[in-house]
Tab-separated table of C-alpha atoms and ligand atoms in Angstrom:
chain	number	residue	atom	x	y	z
A	331	MET	CA	-5.683	-25.436	-9.252
A	332	ALA	CA	-3.656	-22.230	-8.627
A	333	ILE	CA	-2.020	-21.633	-5.377
A	334	LEU	CA	-4.003	-19.052	-3.389
A	335	ILE	CA	-1.779	-16.318	-2.219
A	336	ASP	CA	-3.117	-15.957	1.216
A	337	GLY	CA	-2.665	-12.239	2.375
A	338	LYS	CA	-4.504	-12.872	5.529
A	339	LYS	CA	-2.264	-15.392	6.792
A	340	ILE	CA	0.769	-13.470	5.587
A	341	SER	CA	-0.181	-10.238	7.023
A	342	THR	CA	-1.023	-11.696	10.533
A	343	ASP	CA	2.713	-13.528	10.269
A	344	ILE	CA	4.257	-10.227	9.632
A	345	LYS	CA	2.340	-8.582	12.331
A	346	ASP	CA	3.377	-11.061	14.754
A	347	GLU	CA	7.088	-10.541	13.916
A	348	LEU	CA	6.655	-6.876	14.346
A	349	LYS	CA	5.007	-7.204	17.656
A	350	VAL	CA	8.227	-9.061	18.831
A	351	GLU	CA	10.323	-6.260	17.467
A	352	VAL	CA	8.089	-3.564	19.297
A	353	ALA	CA	8.402	-5.601	22.422
A	354	LYS	CA	12.005	-5.367	22.116
A	355	TYR	CA	11.892	-1.725	21.649
A	356	LYS	CA	9.806	-1.381	24.653
A	357	GLU	CA	12.337	-3.364	26.634
A	358	GLN	CA	14.879	-0.581	25.796
A	359	GLY	CA	12.423	2.098	27.004
A	360	ILE	CA	11.549	2.942	23.343
A	361	LYS	CA	7.976	3.529	22.568
A	362	ILE	CA	6.550	3.930	19.035
A	363	THR	CA	3.546	6.410	18.486
A	364	MET	CA	1.609	7.055	15.251
A	365	ALA	CA	-0.683	10.140	14.714
A	366	VAL	CA	-3.606	9.436	12.651
A	367	VAL	CA	-5.320	12.222	11.137
A	368	LYS	CA	-8.711	12.418	9.604
A	369	VAL	CA	-10.548	15.198	8.182
A	370	GLY	CA	-14.280	14.927	7.333
A	371	GLU	CA	-16.886	12.259	7.495
A	372	ASP	CA	-15.857	9.912	4.656
A	373	PRO	CA	-17.242	6.521	5.839
A	374	ALA	CA	-14.685	4.307	3.927
A	375	SER	CA	-12.026	6.427	5.640
A	376	ALA	CA	-13.548	6.132	8.797
A	377	VAL	CA	-13.281	2.046	8.404
A	378	TYR	CA	-9.499	2.660	7.207
A	379	VAL	CA	-8.540	4.534	10.188
A	380	ARG	CA	-10.154	2.041	12.505
A	381	ASN	CA	-8.336	-0.774	10.820
A	382	LYS	CA	-5.162	1.000	11.152
A	383	GLN	CA	-5.792	1.865	15.094
A	384	LYS	CA	-6.317	-2.063	15.380
A	385	ALA	CA	-3.360	-2.901	14.041
A	386	CYS	CA	-1.576	-0.433	15.990
A	387	GLU	CA	-3.021	-1.924	19.116
A	388	TYR	CA	-2.378	-5.415	18.035
A	389	ILE	CA	1.415	-5.182	17.804
A	390	GLY	CA	1.793	-2.615	20.501
A	391	ILE	CA	2.119	0.804	18.961
A	392	ASP	CA	0.474	3.673	20.465
A	393	SER	CA	-1.687	5.573	18.148
A	394	VAL	CA	-3.208	9.079	18.651
A	395	ALA	CA	-6.290	10.084	16.528
A	396	TYR	CA	-6.927	13.503	15.385
A	397	GLU	CA	-10.570	13.645	13.818
A	398	LEU	CA	-11.178	16.780	12.402
A	399	PRO	CA	-14.404	18.520	10.968
A	400	GLU	CA	-15.030	18.714	7.276
A	401	GLU	CA	-14.871	22.449	7.583
A	402	THR	CA	-11.347	22.694	8.809
A	403	SER	CA	-9.183	24.975	6.578
A	404	GLU	CA	-5.965	23.792	5.015
A	405	GLU	CA	-4.077	26.277	7.201
A	406	GLU	CA	-5.440	24.626	10.392
A	407	LEU	CA	-4.290	21.203	9.089
A	408	LEU	CA	-1.015	22.564	8.303
A	409	GLU	CA	-0.656	23.735	11.811
A	410	LEU	CA	-1.551	20.430	13.311
A	411	ILE	CA	1.035	18.763	10.893
A	412	ASP	CA	3.702	21.262	11.966
A	413	LYS	CA	3.096	20.511	15.611
A	414	LEU	CA	3.192	16.919	15.247
A	415	ASN	CA	6.574	17.186	13.162
A	416	LYS	CA	8.064	18.983	15.883
A	417	ASP	CA	6.575	16.631	18.622
A	418	ASP	CA	9.478	13.959	19.668
A	419	VAL	CA	6.717	11.660	20.752
A	420	ILE	CA	5.177	11.344	17.489
A	421	ASN	CA	7.078	8.784	15.335
A	422	GLY	CA	5.124	8.398	12.477
A	423	ILE	CA	2.222	10.739	10.867
A	424	LEU	CA	-0.777	9.348	8.793
A	425	VAL	CA	-3.152	11.746	7.131
A	426	GLN	CA	-5.965	9.742	5.594
A	427	LEU	CA	-6.909	10.129	2.161
A	428	PRO	CA	-8.882	11.798	0.375
A	429	LEU	CA	-8.952	14.914	1.962
A	430	PRO	CA	-12.014	17.222	1.420
A	431	LYS	CA	-11.992	18.825	-1.927
A	432	HIS	CA	-10.864	22.488	-0.587
A	433	MET	CA	-7.533	20.989	0.579
A	434	ASN	CA	-4.680	20.538	-1.486
A	435	GLU	CA	-3.423	16.811	-0.985
A	436	ASP	CA	-0.053	17.512	-2.490
A	437	ILE	CA	0.539	20.562	-0.074
A	438	ILE	CA	-0.627	18.518	3.029
A	439	LEU	CA	1.607	15.291	2.121
A	440	ASP	CA	4.741	17.613	1.249
A	441	ALA	CA	4.237	19.182	4.877
A	442	ILE	CA	4.732	16.035	6.754
A	443	ASP	CA	8.361	15.685	8.130
A	444	SER	CA	9.748	12.902	5.585
A	445	LYS	CA	11.170	11.301	8.409
A	446	LYS	CA	7.805	10.381	9.912
A	447	ASP	CA	6.021	10.008	6.375
A	448	VAL	CA	4.786	6.255	7.283
A	449	ASP	CA	2.622	6.200	4.180
A	450	GLY	CA	5.948	6.769	1.903
A	451	PHE	CA	4.131	9.444	-0.037
A	452	HIS	CA	6.603	12.498	0.431
A	453	PRO	CA	8.532	13.305	-2.544
A	454	ASN	CA	11.705	13.182	-0.710
A	455	ASN	CA	11.203	9.527	0.096
A	456	VAL	CA	9.662	8.691	-3.482
A	457	GLY	CA	13.120	10.023	-4.813
A	458	LYS	CA	14.971	7.725	-2.274
A	459	MET	CA	12.986	4.694	-3.487
A	460	MET	CA	13.971	5.709	-7.048
A	461	VAL	CA	17.622	5.642	-6.392
A	462	GLY	CA	17.323	2.420	-4.166
A	463	LYS	CA	18.278	4.321	-0.863
A	464	GLU	CA	16.522	3.234	2.418
A	465	THR	CA	13.351	4.777	3.082
A	466	PHE	CA	9.642	4.524	3.676
A	467	LEU	CA	8.340	2.391	0.909
A	468	PRO	CA	4.697	2.927	-0.054
A	469	CYS	CA	2.466	0.331	1.824
A	470	THR	CA	0.447	-1.489	-1.037
A	471	PRO	CA	3.496	-2.002	-3.482
A	472	ALA	CA	5.641	-3.130	-0.385
A	473	GLY	CA	2.906	-5.517	0.689
A	474	ILE	CA	2.816	-7.162	-2.776
A	475	VAL	CA	6.424	-7.666	-2.924
A	476	GLU	CA	6.182	-9.484	0.673
A	477	LEU	CA	3.410	-11.497	-0.720
A	478	LEU	CA	5.262	-12.778	-3.502
A	479	LYS	CA	8.617	-13.684	-1.598
A	480	ARG	CA	6.900	-15.314	1.141
A	481	THR	CA	4.902	-17.591	-1.427
A	482	ASN	CA	8.331	-18.465	-3.008
A	483	ILE	CA	7.633	-16.932	-6.171
A	484	GLU	CA	10.732	-16.632	-8.253
A	485	LEU	CA	11.250	-13.024	-9.171
A	486	GLU	CA	14.562	-12.592	-10.828
A	487	GLY	CA	14.626	-12.117	-14.601
A	488	LYS	CA	10.922	-12.631	-14.589
A	489	GLU	CA	8.888	-10.479	-17.106
A	490	CYS	CA	6.472	-8.376	-14.751
A	491	VAL	CA	3.663	-6.353	-16.272
A	492	VAL	CA	2.010	-3.847	-14.143
A	493	ILE	CA	-1.247	-2.331	-15.318
A	494	GLY	CA	-1.892	1.175	-13.685
A	495	ARG	CA	0.594	3.990	-13.282
A	496	SER	CA	-0.878	5.810	-10.183
A	497	ASN	CA	1.737	7.216	-7.628
A	498	ILE	CA	0.247	5.118	-4.970
A	499	VAL	CA	0.296	1.803	-6.562
A	500	GLY	CA	1.358	1.418	-10.377
A	501	LYS	CA	4.468	3.538	-10.442
A	502	PRO	CA	6.129	2.618	-7.110
A	503	MET	CA	5.112	-1.043	-7.723
A	504	SER	CA	7.130	-0.944	-11.145
A	505	MET	CA	10.066	0.576	-9.202
A	506	LEU	CA	10.077	-2.485	-6.650
A	507	MET	CA	9.873	-5.098	-8.933
A	508	LEU	CA	12.698	-3.728	-10.771
A	509	LYS	CA	14.821	-3.475	-7.676
A	510	GLU	CA	13.819	-7.221	-7.476
A	511	ASN	CA	15.521	-7.583	-10.892
A	512	CYS	CA	12.347	-8.326	-12.997
A	513	THR	CA	12.147	-7.042	-16.451
A	514	VAL	CA	9.067	-4.675	-15.949
A	515	THR	CA	6.528	-3.061	-18.552
A	516	ILE	CA	4.072	-0.521	-17.144
A	517	CYS	CA	0.577	-0.391	-18.918
A	518	HIS	CA	-1.948	2.546	-18.705
A	519	SER	CA	-5.196	3.684	-20.355
A	520	ARG	CA	-3.351	4.683	-23.718
A	521	THR	CA	-1.282	1.286	-24.069
A	522	LYS	CA	-1.883	-0.455	-27.327
A	523	ASP	CA	-2.522	-4.115	-27.465
A	524	LEU	CA	-3.065	-4.231	-23.690
A	525	LYS	CA	-4.013	-8.113	-23.836
A	526	GLU	CA	-0.967	-8.741	-25.730
A	527	VAL	CA	1.412	-7.054	-23.576
A	528	ALA	CA	-0.312	-8.683	-20.493
A	529	ARG	CA	0.078	-12.013	-21.839
A	530	ARG	CA	3.757	-11.586	-21.829
A	531	ALA	CA	4.019	-11.374	-18.120
A	532	ASP	CA	5.183	-14.098	-15.860
A	533	ILE	CA	3.875	-11.874	-12.923
A	534	LEU	CA	0.977	-9.638	-13.805
A	535	ILE	CA	0.094	-6.904	-11.367
A	536	VAL	CA	-3.316	-5.287	-11.845
A	537	ALA	CA	-4.249	-1.734	-10.416
A	538	ILE	CA	-6.539	-0.084	-12.836
A	539	GLY	CA	-9.635	0.414	-10.398
A	540	LYS	CA	-12.276	-1.447	-12.866
A	541	PRO	CA	-14.221	-4.482	-11.577
A	542	LYS	CA	-13.093	-7.921	-12.991
A	543	PHE	CA	-11.456	-6.106	-16.297
A	544	VAL	CA	-8.810	-8.621	-16.475
A	545	THR	CA	-10.256	-11.803	-18.124
A	546	ALA	CA	-8.290	-15.047	-18.917
A	547	ASP	CA	-7.316	-13.701	-22.452
A	548	PHE	CA	-4.917	-11.241	-20.638
A	549	VAL	CA	-3.054	-14.065	-18.830
A	550	LYS	CA	-0.326	-16.534	-20.040
A	551	ASP	CA	-0.765	-19.978	-18.682
A	552	GLY	CA	1.233	-20.301	-15.422
A	553	ALA	CA	1.484	-16.746	-14.834
A	554	THR	CA	1.247	-15.336	-11.100
A	555	VAL	CA	-1.507	-12.651	-10.817
A	556	ILE	CA	-1.927	-9.939	-8.090
A	557	ASP	CA	-5.260	-8.168	-8.101
A	558	VAL	CA	-4.794	-4.673	-6.247
A	559	GLY	CA	-8.498	-3.562	-7.209
A	560	ILE	CA	-11.398	-3.632	-4.731
A	561	HIS	CA	-14.993	-3.108	-5.573
A	562	ARG	CA	-18.184	-3.710	-3.676
A	563	MET	CA	-20.492	-5.535	-6.193
A	564	GLU	CA	-24.344	-5.186	-6.236
A	565	ASN	CA	-24.898	-8.144	-4.483
A	566	GLY	CA	-22.778	-6.797	-1.378
A	567	LYS	CA	-19.839	-9.091	-2.302
A	568	LEU	CA	-16.262	-7.866	-2.923
A	569	CYS	CA	-14.601	-8.485	-6.195
A	570	GLY	CA	-11.113	-7.087	-7.528
A	571	ASP	CA	-9.896	-5.899	-11.003
A	572	VAL	CA	-9.164	-9.415	-12.061
A	573	ASP	CA	-12.116	-11.984	-13.052
A	574	PHE	CA	-11.020	-14.512	-10.616
A	575	GLU	CA	-13.354	-17.307	-11.761
A	576	GLN	CA	-11.800	-17.216	-15.254
A	577	VAL	CA	-8.293	-16.410	-14.489
A	578	GLU	CA	-7.618	-18.678	-11.609
A	579	PRO	CA	-7.794	-21.716	-13.618
A	580	LYS	CA	-4.964	-20.528	-16.112
A	581	ALA	CA	-2.708	-18.890	-13.297
A	582	TYR	CA	0.180	-20.334	-11.338
A	583	ALA	CA	-0.697	-18.589	-8.287
A	584	ILE	CA	-3.287	-15.884	-7.629
A	585	THR	CA	-4.329	-13.408	-4.809
A	586	PRO	CA	-8.129	-13.628	-3.963
A	587	VAL	CA	-10.239	-10.489	-3.117
A	588	PRO	CA	-10.775	-10.082	-0.113
A	589	GLY	CA	-7.819	-11.672	1.677
A	590	GLY	CA	-5.062	-11.152	-0.819
A	591	VAL	CA	-3.408	-7.524	-1.252
A	592	GLY	CA	-5.799	-5.707	1.133
A	593	PRO	CA	-4.747	-6.957	4.371
A	594	MET	CA	-1.058	-6.284	3.575
A	595	THR	CA	-1.446	-2.521	3.318
A	596	VAL	CA	-2.254	-1.877	6.891
A	597	THR	CA	0.409	-4.501	7.708
A	598	MET	CA	3.219	-2.703	5.806
A	599	LEU	CA	2.043	0.613	7.437
A	600	MET	CA	3.002	-0.867	10.746
A	601	ALA	CA	6.154	-2.156	9.376
A	602	ASN	CA	7.161	1.600	8.450
A	603	CYS	CA	6.165	2.776	11.823
A	604	LEU	CA	8.913	0.477	13.195
A	605	ARG	CA	11.155	1.726	10.281
A	606	SER	CA	10.441	5.375	11.436
A	607	VAL	CA	12.083	4.834	14.796
A	608	GLU	CA	15.466	3.550	12.852
A	609	LEU	CA	15.290	6.348	10.407
A	610	GLN	CA	14.934	8.762	13.117
A	611	ASN	CA	17.692	7.643	15.395
A	612	ARG	CA	20.227	8.008	12.487
B	776	NAP	P1	-6.018	5.140	-10.122
B	776	NAP	O1	-5.270	6.201	-9.421
B	776	NAP	O2	-7.365	5.275	-10.725
B	776	NAP	O3	-5.087	4.342	-11.272
B	776	NAP	C1	-5.635	3.720	-12.317
B	776	NAP	C2	-4.798	3.497	-13.311
B	776	NAP	O4	-5.155	2.403	-14.313
B	776	NAP	C3	-4.134	4.496	-14.242
B	776	NAP	O5	-2.956	4.646	-14.250
B	776	NAP	C4	-4.757	4.287	-15.310
B	776	NAP	O6	-4.247	4.734	-16.774
B	776	NAP	C5	-5.003	2.863	-15.559
B	776	NAP	N1	-6.204	2.297	-16.282
B	776	NAP	C6	-7.411	2.600	-16.126
B	776	NAP	N2	-8.081	2.067	-17.084
B	776	NAP	C7	-7.450	1.586	-18.056
B	776	NAP	C8	-7.483	0.502	-19.274
B	776	NAP	N3	-8.801	0.420	-19.378
B	776	NAP	N4	-6.556	-0.047	-19.590
B	776	NAP	C9	-5.246	-0.004	-18.854
B	776	NAP	N5	-5.033	1.051	-17.889
B	776	NAP	C10	-6.236	1.451	-17.440
B	776	NAP	O7	-6.188	3.710	-9.215
B	776	NAP	P2	-5.189	3.331	-8.207
B	776	NAP	O8	-4.999	4.259	-6.852
B	776	NAP	O9	-3.883	2.851	-8.586
B	776	NAP	O10	-5.960	1.988	-7.523
B	776	NAP	C11	-6.194	0.957	-8.211
B	776	NAP	C12	-7.344	-0.071	-7.765
B	776	NAP	O11	-6.431	-0.538	-6.474
B	776	NAP	C13	-8.569	0.464	-7.179
B	776	NAP	O12	-9.627	-0.502	-7.492
B	776	NAP	C14	-8.293	0.853	-5.709
B	776	NAP	O13	-9.493	0.794	-4.928
B	776	NAP	C15	-7.294	-0.460	-5.406
B	776	NAP	N6	-6.555	-0.134	-4.066
B	776	NAP	C16	-6.276	-1.159	-3.338
B	776	NAP	C17	-5.582	-1.074	-2.371
B	776	NAP	C18	-5.447	-1.936	-1.196
B	776	NAP	O14	-4.753	-1.958	-0.442
B	776	NAP	N7	-5.913	-3.250	-1.804
B	776	NAP	C19	-4.784	0.123	-2.281
B	776	NAP	C20	-4.683	1.049	-3.172
B	776	NAP	C21	-5.496	1.096	-4.252
B	776	NAP	P3	-4.088	6.371	-17.118
B	776	NAP	O15	-2.999	6.806	-15.734
B	776	NAP	O16	-3.717	6.409	-18.142
B	776	NAP	O17	-5.343	7.292	-16.524
């Protein structure tokens, strides 16, 4: 049986470590505050925002919520971001995506002060990550590196195949695995012989957004498999991009869905909030 990579436990461990750090800051009179901005009524976004606020509460970070109506204009949102950028009390700014269709997400994300960009999506921070400078790392990929390290999966010199090249998961994931000295291959919808390429992987990371797409024939015996996907099936249960029942018997270690990558994303956001204090005090 494969090792189950327990994202729930690992994320709780990290949150408890962060809680201690937050308490130390408080002893020095430093309070950490994150602004969470949501526009519109998307029910999934409402759940994500609530989870982020709960995590803040758990580790002792203050969160200030801005819930704006769907019809908010891009200019109004930019004005709010400008105000939060200039507000010394606010350490981190998170704008929940997706934004309503009449807004340009790139313009909005670029407007956030890169020193308060706790999602790690600002081009300045993406560039810093590329060249290996200390900065905010995108939460989902950073969480996956933590999962692998804390499960004692050896990374150096390993073949890592990442399926998916999105700006929020696939691309940054590949850069972080390169930094860990893996040999990295990035696959996407035009990759030829995807199964054959995937079978090279010692570590296979799947972020394609297609339920149970990766079956046993994509996986080398003894590979570690990380499933980023999350989908609600007709029976109401959650599944990932990997067919867990088929792949688990072949794998050395695997993340379940739910309880694998998912809990790490919010936890790494909290880690970035703490990092914001360090980055802003330089
Ligand atoms: P995305 O922006 O839709 O990107 C999907 C990527 O998969 C694209 O690069 C696409 O290639 C590639 N792809 C699609 N079909 C493929 C195929 N048949 N063969 C090979 N590659 C294929 O998705 P994303 O934002 O990265 O998210 C991926 C999944 O992770 C989703 O299920 C999402 O819900 C989940 N997710 C989970 C978390 C979490 O916290 N657990 C966080 C973020 C995302 P092209 O570039 O060629 O189109």
